């Protein structure tokens, strides 16, 4: 048997090691996010390691360094948060009610994940030491989700259009800024905030779509 061959019915040892490492890394990241949710902004790297059941040396073997851990956690949280947001909005009412429903769903996500979200921001996951924009990447990803929703819910916004992409990114940036301020110090019920945001953007949305659908 050659060195690169597999045992009968099995996979190469290197493949098993890589799969185990990936599964272990995923399990550690889940544990770390749970710890962040429990401890919030007071969580330290030592707390995260303890929540994972490992020491800091083992933690860094899987994530490389503190920045690698930050990227893994923010990436997993963003994926989870935006997946929840997409599912709620796409299952909601048709346009134009989609707009208010979407604002409310976004506020819901940050409210439900408040402790984890604020902990990620506090620990420096939102921006790295060289200024790399984790928050900017998050808003860009959120913008892609909003664009997808605009395409699927508004017949006047064709897939791949400049209008959909521009509005998707603009709505995501505005919504995240408001939601970030609101979740830190709520000034009104989230339903009222969602309604006010809708009053701000819906007339412009409806006006533009009407003119696009009206022949010259």
Coordinates of C-alpha atoms in Angstrom, one line a residue:
X1 CA 0.0 0.0 0.0
X2 CA 1.4 3.4 -0.9
X3 CA 1.8 6.1 1.6
X4 CA -0.9 8.2 0.1
X5 CA -3.5 5.4 -0.1
X6 CA -6.3 4.9 2.3
X7 CA -7.2 1.9 4.5
X8 CA -10.0 -0.2 3.1
X9 CA -13.4 1.5 3.5
X10 CA -11.8 4.6 5.1
X11 CA -10.3 7.9 4.4
X12 CA -6.7 9.1 4.5
X13 CA -5.4 9.9 8.0
X14 CA -4.6 13.4 6.9
X15 CA -8.3 13.8 5.8
X16 CA -9.6 12.5 9.1
X17 CA -7.3 14.9 11.0
X18 CA -8.5 17.9 8.9
X19 CA -12.1 17.0 9.4
X20 CA -11.7 16.5 13.1
X21 CA -9.8 19.8 13.4
X22 CA -12.6 21.6 11.5
X23 CA -15.3 20.0 13.6
X24 CA -13.4 20.8 16.8
X25 CA -12.9 24.4 15.7
X26 CA -16.6 24.8 15.0
X27 CA -17.6 23.4 18.4
X28 CA -15.1 25.7 20.1
X29 CA -16.6 28.7 18.3
X30 CA -20.1 27.7 19.3
X31 CA -19.0 27.5 22.9
X32 CA -17.3 30.9 22.7
X33 CA -20.4 32.5 21.4
X34 CA -22.5 30.9 24.2
X35 CA -20.0 32.4 26.7
X36 CA -20.3 35.8 25.1
X37 CA -24.0 35.6 25.3
X38 CA -23.8 34.7 29.0
X39 CA -21.2 37.2 30.1
X40 CA -21.7 40.0 27.6
X41 CA -19.2 42.9 27.5
X42 CA -17.3 41.6 30.5
X43 CA -16.1 38.5 28.7
X44 CA -12.3 38.2 28.2
X45 CA -10.3 35.8 26.1
X46 CA -9.6 33.8 29.2
X47 CA -13.3 33.5 29.8
X48 CA -13.8 32.3 26.3
X49 CA -11.1 29.7 26.7
X50 CA -12.7 28.5 29.9
X51 CA -16.1 28.3 28.3
X52 CA -14.5 26.2 25.6
X53 CA -13.0 23.9 28.2
X54 CA -9.4 24.6 26.9
X55 CA -6.5 26.8 27.9
X56 CA -5.4 29.8 25.9
X57 CA -2.6 27.9 24.2
X58 CA -5.1 25.3 22.9
X59 CA -7.4 28.1 21.8
X60 CA -4.7 29.7 19.7
X61 CA -3.7 26.4 18.1
X62 CA -7.2 26.3 16.6
X63 CA -7.6 30.0 15.8
X64 CA -4.0 31.2 15.3
X65 CA -4.2 34.3 17.5
X66 CA -6.6 36.7 19.1
X67 CA -7.5 38.3 15.7
X68 CA -8.1 34.8 14.2
X69 CA -10.5 34.1 17.1
X70 CA -12.2 37.5 16.5
X71 CA -12.7 36.8 12.8
X72 CA -14.1 33.3 13.5
X73 CA -16.6 34.5 16.0
X74 CA -17.8 37.6 14.1
X75 CA -18.1 35.5 10.9
X76 CA -20.2 32.9 12.6
X77 CA -22.4 35.4 14.4
X78 CA -23.0 37.4 11.2
X79 CA -23.9 34.3 9.3
X80 CA -26.4 33.3 12.0
X81 CA -27.9 36.7 12.5
X82 CA -28.4 37.4 8.8
X83 CA -29.8 33.9 8.2
X84 CA -32.4 34.5 10.9
X85 CA -33.1 38.0 9.4
X86 CA -33.6 36.6 5.9
X87 CA -35.9 33.8 7.0
X88 CA -38.1 36.1 9.0
X89 CA -38.5 38.7 6.3
X90 CA -39.0 36.4 3.4
X91 CA -41.7 34.6 5.3
X92 CA -43.4 37.8 6.1
X93 CA -46.1 39.9 4.4
X94 CA -45.9 41.1 0.8
X95 CA -44.6 44.5 -0.2
X96 CA -45.0 47.3 0.9
X97 CA -45.5 45.8 4.4
X98 CA -42.2 44.0 3.8
X99 CA -40.3 47.3 4.6
X100 CA -41.7 47.7 8.1
X101 CA -41.5 44.0 8.7
X102 CA -37.9 44.0 7.7
X103 CA -37.0 46.9 10.0
X104 CA -38.7 45.2 12.9
X105 CA -37.0 41.9 12.1
X106 CA -33.5 43.6 12.1
X107 CA -34.2 45.2 15.5
X108 CA -35.4 41.8 16.7
X109 CA -32.2 40.2 15.8
X110 CA -30.0 42.7 17.6
X111 CA -32.3 42.7 20.6
X112 CA -32.3 38.9 20.9
X113 CA -28.5 38.8 20.4
X114 CA -27.9 42.0 22.4
X115 CA -25.4 40.5 24.8
X116 CA -23.4 38.7 22.2
X117 CA -23.5 41.6 19.8
X118 CA -22.3 44.2 22.4
X119 CA -19.6 41.7 23.6
X120 CA -18.3 41.3 20.0
X121 CA -18.1 45.1 19.6
X122 CA -16.4 45.6 23.1
X123 CA -13.8 42.9 22.5
X124 CA -12.7 44.6 19.2
X125 CA -14.3 42.3 16.8
X126 CA -15.9 45.2 15.0
X127 CA -12.6 46.7 13.9
X128 CA -9.2 45.1 14.1
X129 CA -5.9 46.7 15.3
X130 CA -5.1 47.8 11.8
X131 CA -8.5 49.2 11.2
X132 CA -9.9 46.3 9.1
X133 CA -13.6 46.8 8.9
X134 CA -15.4 43.8 10.4
X135 CA -18.5 46.1 10.9
X136 CA -18.2 47.3 7.3
X137 CA -18.1 43.7 6.1
X138 CA -21.2 42.9 8.2
X139 CA -23.2 45.9 6.8
X140 CA -22.1 44.9 3.3
X141 CA -23.4 41.4 3.9
X142 CA -26.6 42.8 5.4
X143 CA -26.9 45.0 2.3
X144 CA -26.8 41.9 0.1
X145 CA -29.6 40.3 2.1
X146 CA -31.7 43.5 1.8
X147 CA -31.0 43.6 -1.9
X148 CA -32.2 40.0 -2.3
X149 CA -35.4 40.9 -0.4
X150 CA -36.0 43.9 -2.6
X151 CA -35.6 41.7 -5.7
X152 CA -37.9 39.1 -4.5
X153 CA -40.6 41.3 -2.9
X154 CA -40.8 44.3 -5.3
X155 CA -41.6 43.5 -8.9
X156 CA -40.2 46.9 -10.0
X157 CA -36.7 46.1 -8.6
X158 CA -35.1 43.7 -11.1
X159 CA -32.4 41.3 -10.0
X160 CA -28.9 42.8 -10.5
X161 CA -30.2 46.3 -11.0
X162 CA -28.3 49.4 -9.8
X163 CA -31.4 50.5 -7.9
X164 CA -31.7 47.3 -5.9
X165 CA -28.0 47.2 -5.0
X166 CA -27.8 50.9 -4.1
X167 CA -30.9 50.8 -2.0
X168 CA -29.9 47.5 -0.4
X169 CA -26.6 48.9 0.9
X170 CA -28.2 52.2 1.9
X171 CA -31.0 50.6 3.8
X172 CA -28.7 48.2 5.5
X173 CA -26.3 50.9 6.6
X174 CA -29.0 53.2 7.9
X175 CA -30.9 50.4 9.6
X176 CA -27.8 49.1 11.3
X177 CA -26.8 52.5 12.6
X178 CA -30.3 53.1 14.1
X179 CA -30.4 49.5 15.5
X180 CA -27.0 49.8 17.1
X181 CA -27.9 53.0 18.8
X182 CA -31.3 51.7 19.8
X183 CA -30.1 48.4 21.2
X184 CA -27.6 50.2 23.4
X185 CA -30.1 52.7 24.8
X186 CA -33.7 52.1 23.6
X187 CA -35.6 55.4 23.3
X188 CA -38.9 53.9 22.1
X189 CA -40.6 50.5 21.6
X190 CA -39.0 48.7 18.6
X191 CA -42.4 48.7 16.8
X192 CA -42.4 52.5 16.9
X193 CA -38.9 52.7 15.6
X194 CA -39.6 50.3 12.7
X195 CA -42.7 52.4 11.8
X196 CA -40.7 55.6 11.8
X197 CA -38.0 54.1 9.6
X198 CA -40.7 52.9 7.2
X199 CA -42.3 56.4 7.0
X200 CA -38.9 57.7 6.1
X201 CA -38.1 55.4 3.2
X202 CA -41.4 54.0 1.8
X203 CA -42.6 57.2 0.0
X204 CA -39.3 57.4 -1.9
X205 CA -39.4 53.7 -2.7
X206 CA -43.0 53.8 -3.9
X207 CA -42.4 57.0 -5.9
X208 CA -39.3 55.6 -7.7
X209 CA -41.0 52.3 -8.5
X210 CA -44.1 54.1 -9.8
X211 CA -42.0 56.2 -12.2
X212 CA -40.1 53.2 -13.4
X213 CA -43.3 51.3 -14.2
X214 CA -45.0 54.3 -15.9
X215 CA -44.2 54.6 -19.7
X216 CA -42.7 57.9 -20.7

